């Protein structure tokens, strides 16, 4: 059997994690199928739907979606109908729809997505790398990373890195510490995508205060001084500009939303935009 290559568009008004998991769980039921995933997360405007449909025109293939807004859903379904491609809610019978498109009967084997395939071992390798390169450790081999995250303390660098590692991306994170120079290796990286995280100074101060209370540290320090924190964030921004790194504001974002935004910019960096 020759391999079948398809384009698969995953459209979500949230992080897209559900779409990703459902698509993988269904596609492994079909032999010899390779899918290029076009991930569209945080889709919440009509303009964004138009961008999705434009990509579908260039790369025709099934569209899986999770959209709450009925107007956006209707716009997407109508656009897909005009382009004669399947438009499937992940709450519907995804396997049957993909089976019709691929011309195959599904294997109907529950749990097959958990088999120890190459993707599984890629995730393990990514996790090993990420754990070894947390909080500025082992900067000598940053070139081996897929993604390098830079940011001041308490901008969710570590949990975001671990989330990305679980998706198969070897991720290092580097703290921006007042008075401490960033590793020079950061400025000469070729392969890795470097992304900076920032936070609203007021919100950041509160997060740090809560952290200190958890650790039962009550002393007032520069770490939680509002003016010092504000200056720290401004100085970090200057470093990000110097490095030419894109910036994501994580204020009130969940880890999943931050990771989704990182992957959007990662795709753009590598010319893989949907």
PDB file of C-alpha atoms in Angstrom:
ATOM      1  CA  UNK A   1       0.000   0.000   0.000  1.00  0.00           C
ATOM      2  CA  UNK A   2       1.366   3.423  -0.959  1.00  0.00           C
ATOM      3  CA  UNK A   3       1.224   6.200   1.630  1.00  0.00           C
ATOM      4  CA  UNK A   4      -1.559   8.760   1.394  1.00  0.00           C
ATOM      5  CA  UNK A   5      -0.608  12.359   2.183  1.00  0.00           C
ATOM      6  CA  UNK A   6      -3.356  14.726   3.285  1.00  0.00           C
ATOM      7  CA  UNK A   7      -3.671  18.218   4.722  1.00  0.00           C
ATOM      8  CA  UNK A   8      -5.659  18.392   7.956  1.00  0.00           C
ATOM      9  CA  UNK A   9      -6.891  21.733   9.342  1.00  0.00           C
ATOM     10  CA  UNK A  10      -7.519  21.875  13.113  1.00  0.00           C
ATOM     11  CA  UNK A  11      -9.604  24.916  14.034  1.00  0.00           C
ATOM     12  CA  UNK A  12     -10.341  25.901  17.629  1.00  0.00           C
ATOM     13  CA  UNK A  13     -11.427  28.981  19.571  1.00  0.00           C
ATOM     14  CA  UNK A  14      -9.223  27.780  22.454  1.00  0.00           C
ATOM     15  CA  UNK A  15      -5.833  26.086  22.564  1.00  0.00           C
ATOM     16  CA  UNK A  16      -6.635  23.373  20.032  1.00  0.00           C
ATOM     17  CA  UNK A  17      -5.440  20.598  22.332  1.00  0.00           C
ATOM     18  CA  UNK A  18      -8.714  18.676  21.995  1.00  0.00           C
ATOM     19  CA  UNK A  19      -8.538  18.844  18.208  1.00  0.00           C
ATOM     20  CA  UNK A  20      -4.931  17.652  18.251  1.00  0.00           C
ATOM     21  CA  UNK A  21      -5.686  14.655  20.454  1.00  0.00           C
ATOM     22  CA  UNK A  22      -8.852  13.661  18.590  1.00  0.00           C
ATOM     23  CA  UNK A  23      -7.170  13.955  15.180  1.00  0.00           C
ATOM     24  CA  UNK A  24      -4.268  11.775  16.293  1.00  0.00           C
ATOM     25  CA  UNK A  25      -6.538   9.213  17.933  1.00  0.00           C
ATOM     26  CA  UNK A  26      -8.575   8.891  14.725  1.00  0.00           C
ATOM     27  CA  UNK A  27      -5.824   9.016  12.106  1.00  0.00           C
ATOM     28  CA  UNK A  28      -3.880   6.138  13.633  1.00  0.00           C
ATOM     29  CA  UNK A  29      -6.856   3.935  12.787  1.00  0.00           C
ATOM     30  CA  UNK A  30      -5.931   4.234   9.077  1.00  0.00           C
ATOM     31  CA  UNK A  31      -2.893   2.530   7.565  1.00  0.00           C
ATOM     32  CA  UNK A  32      -0.445   4.424   5.369  1.00  0.00           C
ATOM     33  CA  UNK A  33      -1.835   7.910   6.010  1.00  0.00           C
ATOM     34  CA  UNK A  34       0.444  10.880   6.664  1.00  0.00           C
ATOM     35  CA  UNK A  35      -1.215  14.140   7.660  1.00  0.00           C
ATOM     36  CA  UNK A  36       0.242  17.616   7.655  1.00  0.00           C
ATOM     37  CA  UNK A  37      -1.566  19.426  10.437  1.00  0.00           C
ATOM     38  CA  UNK A  38      -2.464  23.091   9.994  1.00  0.00           C
ATOM     39  CA  UNK A  39      -3.202  24.205  13.557  1.00  0.00           C
ATOM     40  CA  UNK A  40      -5.514  27.195  14.002  1.00  0.00           C
ATOM     41  CA  UNK A  41      -5.885  28.027  17.697  1.00  0.00           C
ATOM     42  CA  UNK A  42      -7.582  30.983  19.436  1.00  0.00           C
ATOM     43  CA  UNK A  43      -9.884  31.520  16.424  1.00  0.00           C
ATOM     44  CA  UNK A  44     -12.385  34.092  17.693  1.00  0.00           C
ATOM     45  CA  UNK A  45     -13.060  36.534  14.844  1.00  0.00           C
ATOM     46  CA  UNK A  46     -14.591  36.446  11.386  1.00  0.00           C
ATOM     47  CA  UNK A  47     -11.293  37.700   9.967  1.00  0.00           C
ATOM     48  CA  UNK A  48      -9.462  34.714  11.414  1.00  0.00           C
ATOM     49  CA  UNK A  49     -12.008  32.353   9.834  1.00  0.00           C
ATOM     50  CA  UNK A  50     -11.294  33.994   6.470  1.00  0.00           C
ATOM     51  CA  UNK A  51      -7.581  33.246   6.933  1.00  0.00           C
ATOM     52  CA  UNK A  52      -8.440  29.622   7.688  1.00  0.00           C
ATOM     53  CA  UNK A  53     -10.575  29.338   4.568  1.00  0.00           C
ATOM     54  CA  UNK A  54      -7.877  30.946   2.431  1.00  0.00           C
ATOM     55  CA  UNK A  55      -5.439  28.267   3.619  1.00  0.00           C
ATOM     56  CA  UNK A  56      -7.993  25.542   2.945  1.00  0.00           C
ATOM     57  CA  UNK A  57      -8.194  26.785  -0.640  1.00  0.00           C
ATOM     58  CA  UNK A  58      -4.411  26.401  -1.017  1.00  0.00           C
ATOM     59  CA  UNK A  59      -4.134  23.140   0.950  1.00  0.00           C
ATOM     60  CA  UNK A  60      -7.477  21.312   0.527  1.00  0.00           C
ATOM     61  CA  UNK A  61      -8.244  18.748   3.178  1.00  0.00           C
ATOM     62  CA  UNK A  62     -10.616  17.950   6.045  1.00  0.00           C
ATOM     63  CA  UNK A  63     -11.337  20.625   8.645  1.00  0.00           C
ATOM     64  CA  UNK A  64     -11.862  19.562  12.274  1.00  0.00           C
ATOM     65  CA  UNK A  65     -13.188  22.243  14.555  1.00  0.00           C
ATOM     66  CA  UNK A  66     -14.287  23.181  18.041  1.00  0.00           C
ATOM     67  CA  UNK A  67     -16.064  26.529  17.844  1.00  0.00           C
ATOM     68  CA  UNK A  68     -18.624  27.786  20.345  1.00  0.00           C
ATOM     69  CA  UNK A  69     -19.725  30.902  18.435  1.00  0.00           C
ATOM     70  CA  UNK A  70     -22.553  29.871  16.057  1.00  0.00           C
ATOM     71  CA  UNK A  71     -21.784  32.656  13.549  1.00  0.00           C
ATOM     72  CA  UNK A  72     -18.154  31.564  13.234  1.00  0.00           C
ATOM     73  CA  UNK A  73     -19.163  27.925  12.933  1.00  0.00           C
ATOM     74  CA  UNK A  74     -21.674  28.759  10.195  1.00  0.00           C
ATOM     75  CA  UNK A  75     -19.069  30.849   8.352  1.00  0.00           C
ATOM     76  CA  UNK A  76     -16.553  28.015   8.496  1.00  0.00           C
ATOM     77  CA  UNK A  77     -19.040  25.337   7.424  1.00  0.00           C
ATOM     78  CA  UNK A  78     -20.316  27.448   4.531  1.00  0.00           C
ATOM     79  CA  UNK A  79     -16.773  28.212   3.356  1.00  0.00           C
ATOM     80  CA  UNK A  80     -15.808  24.556   3.492  1.00  0.00           C
ATOM     81  CA  UNK A  81     -18.942  23.568   1.609  1.00  0.00           C
ATOM     82  CA  UNK A  82     -18.023  26.020  -1.161  1.00  0.00           C
ATOM     83  CA  UNK A  83     -14.542  24.475  -1.324  1.00  0.00           C
ATOM     84  CA  UNK A  84     -15.948  20.955  -1.240  1.00  0.00           C
ATOM     85  CA  UNK A  85     -13.945  19.777   1.753  1.00  0.00           C
ATOM     86  CA  UNK A  86     -15.309  17.997   4.850  1.00  0.00           C
ATOM     87  CA  UNK A  87     -15.976  20.253   7.841  1.00  0.00           C
ATOM     88  CA  UNK A  88     -16.270  18.128  10.956  1.00  0.00           C
ATOM     89  CA  UNK A  89     -17.095  18.959  14.536  1.00  0.00           C
ATOM     90  CA  UNK A  90     -14.940  16.842  16.829  1.00  0.00           C
ATOM     91  CA  UNK A  91     -18.118  16.020  18.731  1.00  0.00           C
ATOM     92  CA  UNK A  92     -19.498  14.294  15.617  1.00  0.00           C
ATOM     93  CA  UNK A  93     -18.492  10.964  14.176  1.00  0.00           C
ATOM     94  CA  UNK A  94     -14.923  11.949  13.289  1.00  0.00           C
ATOM     95  CA  UNK A  95     -13.730   8.469  12.448  1.00  0.00           C
ATOM     96  CA  UNK A  96     -16.586   7.839   9.994  1.00  0.00           C
ATOM     97  CA  UNK A  97     -16.043  11.152   8.231  1.00  0.00           C
ATOM     98  CA  UNK A  98     -12.299  10.556   7.850  1.00  0.00           C
ATOM     99  CA  UNK A  99     -12.988   7.012   6.693  1.00  0.00           C
ATOM    100  CA  UNK A 100     -15.215   8.335   3.929  1.00  0.00           C
ATOM    101  CA  UNK A 101     -12.587  10.876   2.856  1.00  0.00           C
ATOM    102  CA  UNK A 102      -9.754   8.332   2.887  1.00  0.00           C
ATOM    103  CA  UNK A 103     -11.733   5.499   1.360  1.00  0.00           C
ATOM    104  CA  UNK A 104     -10.879   3.120   4.188  1.00  0.00           C
ATOM    105  CA  UNK A 105     -12.661   1.297   6.950  1.00  0.00           C
ATOM    106  CA  UNK A 106     -11.355   2.208  10.387  1.00  0.00           C
ATOM    107  CA  UNK A 107      -9.640  -0.486  12.411  1.00  0.00           C
ATOM    108  CA  UNK A 108     -11.804   0.295  15.411  1.00  0.00           C
ATOM    109  CA  UNK A 109      -9.004  -0.373  17.865  1.00  0.00           C
ATOM    110  CA  UNK A 110      -9.471   1.774  20.992  1.00  0.00           C
ATOM    111  CA  UNK A 111      -6.271   3.078  22.559  1.00  0.00           C
ATOM    112  CA  UNK A 112      -4.161   2.565  19.452  1.00  0.00           C
ATOM    113  CA  UNK A 113      -2.869   6.160  19.777  1.00  0.00           C
ATOM    114  CA  UNK A 114      -0.977   5.090  22.896  1.00  0.00           C
ATOM    115  CA  UNK A 115       1.225   2.572  21.092  1.00  0.00           C
ATOM    116  CA  UNK A 116       4.972   3.182  21.492  1.00  0.00           C
ATOM    117  CA  UNK A 117       5.593   4.789  18.109  1.00  0.00           C
ATOM    118  CA  UNK A 118       8.311   7.200  16.980  1.00  0.00           C
ATOM    119  CA  UNK A 119       6.280  10.195  18.148  1.00  0.00           C
ATOM    120  CA  UNK A 120       6.199   8.754  21.668  1.00  0.00           C
ATOM    121  CA  UNK A 121       9.977   8.476  21.815  1.00  0.00           C
ATOM    122  CA  UNK A 122      10.312  11.974  20.339  1.00  0.00           C
ATOM    123  CA  UNK A 123       8.260  13.274  23.258  1.00  0.00           C
ATOM    124  CA  UNK A 124      10.431  11.390  25.742  1.00  0.00           C
ATOM    125  CA  UNK A 125      13.588  12.864  24.197  1.00  0.00           C
ATOM    126  CA  UNK A 126      12.022  16.324  24.239  1.00  0.00           C
ATOM    127  CA  UNK A 127      11.075  15.954  27.896  1.00  0.00           C
ATOM    128  CA  UNK A 128      14.587  14.770  28.842  1.00  0.00           C
ATOM    129  CA  UNK A 129      16.132  17.765  27.061  1.00  0.00           C
ATOM    130  CA  UNK A 130      13.661  20.203  28.599  1.00  0.00           C
ATOM    131  CA  UNK A 131      14.216  18.998  32.163  1.00  0.00           C
ATOM    132  CA  UNK A 132      17.983  19.218  31.705  1.00  0.00           C
ATOM    133  CA  UNK A 133      17.743  22.772  30.328  1.00  0.00           C
ATOM    134  CA  UNK A 134      15.365  24.308  32.844  1.00  0.00           C
ATOM    135  CA  UNK A 135      16.109  27.713  34.366  1.00  0.00           C
ATOM    136  CA  UNK A 136      19.269  28.459  32.386  1.00  0.00           C
ATOM    137  CA  UNK A 137      21.034  25.121  32.848  1.00  0.00           C
ATOM    138  CA  UNK A 138      23.432  23.654  30.238  1.00  0.00           C
ATOM    139  CA  UNK A 139      23.470  26.610  27.847  1.00  0.00           C
ATOM    140  CA  UNK A 140      26.381  25.105  25.902  1.00  0.00           C
ATOM    141  CA  UNK A 141      24.061  23.046  23.690  1.00  0.00           C
ATOM    142  CA  UNK A 142      21.127  25.406  23.213  1.00  0.00           C
ATOM    143  CA  UNK A 143      21.515  24.903  19.467  1.00  0.00           C
ATOM    144  CA  UNK A 144      19.960  21.463  19.953  1.00  0.00           C
ATOM    145  CA  UNK A 145      16.696  22.981  21.213  1.00  0.00           C
ATOM    146  CA  UNK A 146      13.577  23.421  19.116  1.00  0.00           C
ATOM    147  CA  UNK A 147      12.418  26.357  21.238  1.00  0.00           C
ATOM    148  CA  UNK A 148      14.198  28.601  23.748  1.00  0.00           C
ATOM    149  CA  UNK A 149      12.025  30.617  26.137  1.00  0.00           C
ATOM    150  CA  UNK A 150      13.392  33.786  27.768  1.00  0.00           C
ATOM    151  CA  UNK A 151      11.665  35.780  30.505  1.00  0.00           C
ATOM    152  CA  UNK A 152      11.810  37.310  33.963  1.00  0.00           C
ATOM    153  CA  UNK A 153      10.943  35.285  37.037  1.00  0.00           C
ATOM    154  CA  UNK A 154       7.341  34.010  37.370  1.00  0.00           C
ATOM    155  CA  UNK A 155       6.321  34.317  33.711  1.00  0.00           C
ATOM    156  CA  UNK A 156       5.498  30.586  33.491  1.00  0.00           C
ATOM    157  CA  UNK A 157       8.666  29.635  31.609  1.00  0.00           C
ATOM    158  CA  UNK A 158       9.041  26.194  33.193  1.00  0.00           C
ATOM    159  CA  UNK A 159       5.415  24.969  32.949  1.00  0.00           C
ATOM    160  CA  UNK A 160       5.162  26.273  29.390  1.00  0.00           C
ATOM    161  CA  UNK A 161       8.401  24.478  28.513  1.00  0.00           C
ATOM    162  CA  UNK A 162       7.126  21.213  29.970  1.00  0.00           C
ATOM    163  CA  UNK A 163       3.833  21.546  28.119  1.00  0.00           C
ATOM    164  CA  UNK A 164       5.703  22.072  24.836  1.00  0.00           C
ATOM    165  CA  UNK A 165       7.986  19.128  25.622  1.00  0.00           C
ATOM    166  CA  UNK A 166       4.932  16.939  26.016  1.00  0.00           C
ATOM    167  CA  UNK A 167       4.025  17.974  22.476  1.00  0.00           C
ATOM    168  CA  UNK A 168       7.455  16.850  21.285  1.00  0.00           C
ATOM    169  CA  UNK A 169       9.366  20.153  21.275  1.00  0.00           C
ATOM    170  CA  UNK A 170      12.754  20.184  23.026  1.00  0.00           C
ATOM    171  CA  UNK A 171      12.497  23.417  24.992  1.00  0.00           C
ATOM    172  CA  UNK A 172      15.075  25.295  27.052  1.00  0.00           C
ATOM    173  CA  UNK A 173      14.237  28.277  29.235  1.00  0.00           C
ATOM    174  CA  UNK A 174      16.527  31.107  30.292  1.00  0.00           C
ATOM    175  CA  UNK A 175      15.723  33.484  33.182  1.00  0.00           C
ATOM    176  CA  UNK A 176      16.271  37.222  32.854  1.00  0.00           C
ATOM    177  CA  UNK A 177      17.817  38.224  36.175  1.00  0.00           C
ATOM    178  CA  UNK A 178      18.507  41.897  37.022  1.00  0.00           C
ATOM    179  CA  UNK A 179      22.221  42.620  36.882  1.00  0.00           C
ATOM    180  CA  UNK A 180      23.060  39.268  35.273  1.00  0.00           C
ATOM    181  CA  UNK A 181      23.951  39.139  31.578  1.00  0.00           C
ATOM    182  CA  UNK A 182      22.123  36.688  29.365  1.00  0.00           C
ATOM    183  CA  UNK A 183      24.252  33.864  27.924  1.00  0.00           C
ATOM    184  CA  UNK A 184      26.029  35.018  24.768  1.00  0.00           C
ATOM    185  CA  UNK A 185      24.971  31.752  23.130  1.00  0.00           C
ATOM    186  CA  UNK A 186      21.440  33.147  22.894  1.00  0.00           C
ATOM    187  CA  UNK A 187      22.446  35.783  20.373  1.00  0.00           C
ATOM    188  CA  UNK A 188      24.069  33.381  17.902  1.00  0.00           C
ATOM    189  CA  UNK A 189      21.483  30.597  17.713  1.00  0.00           C
ATOM    190  CA  UNK A 190      20.551  29.463  14.194  1.00  0.00           C
ATOM    191  CA  UNK A 191      18.109  26.561  14.449  1.00  0.00           C
ATOM    192  CA  UNK A 192      16.124  27.130  17.656  1.00  0.00           C
ATOM    193  CA  UNK A 193      13.191  29.518  17.820  1.00  0.00           C
ATOM    194  CA  UNK A 194      13.736  32.031  20.640  1.00  0.00           C
ATOM    195  CA  UNK A 195      10.594  33.490  22.221  1.00  0.00           C
ATOM    196  CA  UNK A 196      10.287  35.955  25.108  1.00  0.00           C
ATOM    197  CA  UNK A 197       7.575  35.973  27.776  1.00  0.00           C
ATOM    198  CA  UNK A 198       6.506  39.054  29.694  1.00  0.00           C
ATOM    199  CA  UNK A 199       3.809  39.985  32.184  1.00  0.00           C
ATOM    200  CA  UNK A 200       2.022  43.078  33.429  1.00  0.00           C
ATOM    201  CA  UNK A 201       4.197  44.461  36.269  1.00  0.00           C
ATOM    202  CA  UNK A 202       1.284  44.764  38.684  1.00  0.00           C
ATOM    203  CA  UNK A 203       0.125  41.246  37.984  1.00  0.00           C
ATOM    204  CA  UNK A 204       3.707  39.984  38.172  1.00  0.00           C
ATOM    205  CA  UNK A 205       4.209  41.618  41.575  1.00  0.00           C
ATOM    206  CA  UNK A 206       1.081  39.912  42.889  1.00  0.00           C
ATOM    207  CA  UNK A 207       2.147  36.523  41.531  1.00  0.00           C
ATOM    208  CA  UNK A 208       5.541  36.903  43.180  1.00  0.00           C
ATOM    209  CA  UNK A 209       3.985  37.960  46.498  1.00  0.00           C
ATOM    210  CA  UNK A 210       1.758  34.882  46.429  1.00  0.00           C
ATOM    211  CA  UNK A 211       4.778  32.736  45.703  1.00  0.00           C
ATOM    212  CA  UNK A 212       6.682  34.185  48.667  1.00  0.00           C
ATOM    213  CA  UNK A 213       3.693  33.643  50.953  1.00  0.00           C
ATOM    214  CA  UNK A 214       3.567  30.014  49.847  1.00  0.00           C
ATOM    215  CA  UNK A 215       7.227  29.680  50.759  1.00  0.00           C
ATOM    216  CA  UNK A 216       6.551  31.533  54.030  1.00  0.00           C
ATOM    217  CA  UNK A 217       8.930  34.371  53.116  1.00  0.00           C
ATOM    218  CA  UNK A 218       7.557  37.641  54.431  1.00  0.00           C
ATOM    219  CA  UNK A 219      10.515  39.983  53.878  1.00  0.00           C
ATOM    220  CA  UNK A 220      10.027  42.888  51.445  1.00  0.00           C
ATOM    221  CA  UNK A 221      12.674  42.712  48.726  1.00  0.00           C
ATOM    222  CA  UNK A 222      13.309  44.138  45.261  1.00  0.00           C
ATOM    223  CA  UNK A 223      11.725  40.935  43.967  1.00  0.00           C
ATOM    224  CA  UNK A 224       8.272  42.197  44.986  1.00  0.00           C
ATOM    225  CA  UNK A 225       8.840  45.977  45.036  1.00  0.00           C
ATOM    226  CA  UNK A 226       6.351  47.383  42.443  1.00  0.00           C
ATOM    227  CA  UNK A 227       8.770  50.002  41.070  1.00  0.00           C
ATOM    228  CA  UNK A 228      11.652  47.542  40.886  1.00  0.00           C
ATOM    229  CA  UNK A 229       9.460  44.979  39.160  1.00  0.00           C
ATOM    230  CA  UNK A 230       8.279  47.580  36.650  1.00  0.00           C
ATOM    231  CA  UNK A 231      11.879  48.538  35.879  1.00  0.00           C
ATOM    232  CA  UNK A 232      12.801  44.857  35.597  1.00  0.00           C
ATOM    233  CA  UNK A 233      10.070  44.272  33.002  1.00  0.00           C
ATOM    234  CA  UNK A 234      11.095  47.363  31.015  1.00  0.00           C
ATOM    235  CA  UNK A 235      14.763  46.334  31.031  1.00  0.00           C
ATOM    236  CA  UNK A 236      13.811  42.813  29.928  1.00  0.00           C
ATOM    237  CA  UNK A 237      11.839  44.270  27.016  1.00  0.00           C
ATOM    238  CA  UNK A 238      14.960  46.114  25.894  1.00  0.00           C
ATOM    239  CA  UNK A 239      16.887  42.845  25.904  1.00  0.00           C
ATOM    240  CA  UNK A 240      14.150  41.160  23.871  1.00  0.00           C
ATOM    241  CA  UNK A 241      14.313  43.970  21.319  1.00  0.00           C
ATOM    242  CA  UNK A 242      18.110  43.661  21.169  1.00  0.00           C
ATOM    243  CA  UNK A 243      17.793  39.953  20.457  1.00  0.00           C
ATOM    244  CA  UNK A 244      15.038  40.496  17.896  1.00  0.00           C
ATOM    245  CA  UNK A 245      12.855  37.972  19.706  1.00  0.00           C
ATOM    246  CA  UNK A 246       9.041  37.986  19.488  1.00  0.00           C
ATOM    247  CA  UNK A 247       7.274  38.628  22.789  1.00  0.00           C
ATOM    248  CA  UNK A 248       4.154  37.054  24.292  1.00  0.00           C
ATOM    249  CA  UNK A 249       2.355  38.762  27.173  1.00  0.00           C
ATOM    250  CA  UNK A 250       1.260  35.955  29.507  1.00  0.00           C
ATOM    251  CA  UNK A 251      -0.884  38.192  31.719  1.00  0.00           C
ATOM    252  CA  UNK A 252      -4.020  36.171  32.532  1.00  0.00           C
ATOM    253  CA  UNK A 253      -3.154  33.518  29.933  1.00  0.00           C
ATOM    254  CA  UNK A 254      -3.320  29.869  30.884  1.00  0.00           C
ATOM    255  CA  UNK A 255      -0.278  27.682  30.233  1.00  0.00           C
ATOM    256  CA  UNK A 256      -2.156  26.059  27.349  1.00  0.00           C
ATOM    257  CA  UNK A 257      -2.935  29.428  25.764  1.00  0.00           C
ATOM    258  CA  UNK A 258       0.658  30.573  26.115  1.00  0.00           C
ATOM    259  CA  UNK A 259       1.922  27.339  24.538  1.00  0.00           C
ATOM    260  CA  UNK A 260      -0.558  27.688  21.675  1.00  0.00           C
ATOM    261  CA  UNK A 261       0.678  31.233  21.014  1.00  0.00           C
ATOM    262  CA  UNK A 262       4.301  30.033  21.118  1.00  0.00           C
ATOM    263  CA  UNK A 263       3.565  27.329  18.543  1.00  0.00           C
ATOM    264  CA  UNK A 264       1.838  29.846  16.265  1.00  0.00           C
ATOM    265  CA  UNK A 265       4.964  31.982  16.241  1.00  0.00           C
ATOM    266  CA  UNK A 266       7.187  28.891  15.963  1.00  0.00           C
ATOM    267  CA  UNK A 267       5.351  27.898  12.776  1.00  0.00           C
ATOM    268  CA  UNK A 268       5.800  31.388  11.370  1.00  0.00           C
ATOM    269  CA  UNK A 269       9.527  31.327  12.225  1.00  0.00           C
ATOM    270  CA  UNK A 270       9.988  28.126  10.234  1.00  0.00           C
ATOM    271  CA  UNK A 271       7.737  29.192   7.362  1.00  0.00           C
ATOM    272  CA  UNK A 272       5.110  26.637   8.308  1.00  0.00           C
ATOM    273  CA  UNK A 273       2.224  29.028   8.771  1.00  0.00           C
ATOM    274  CA  UNK A 274      -1.130  27.524   8.100  1.00  0.00           C
TER     275      UNK A 274
END
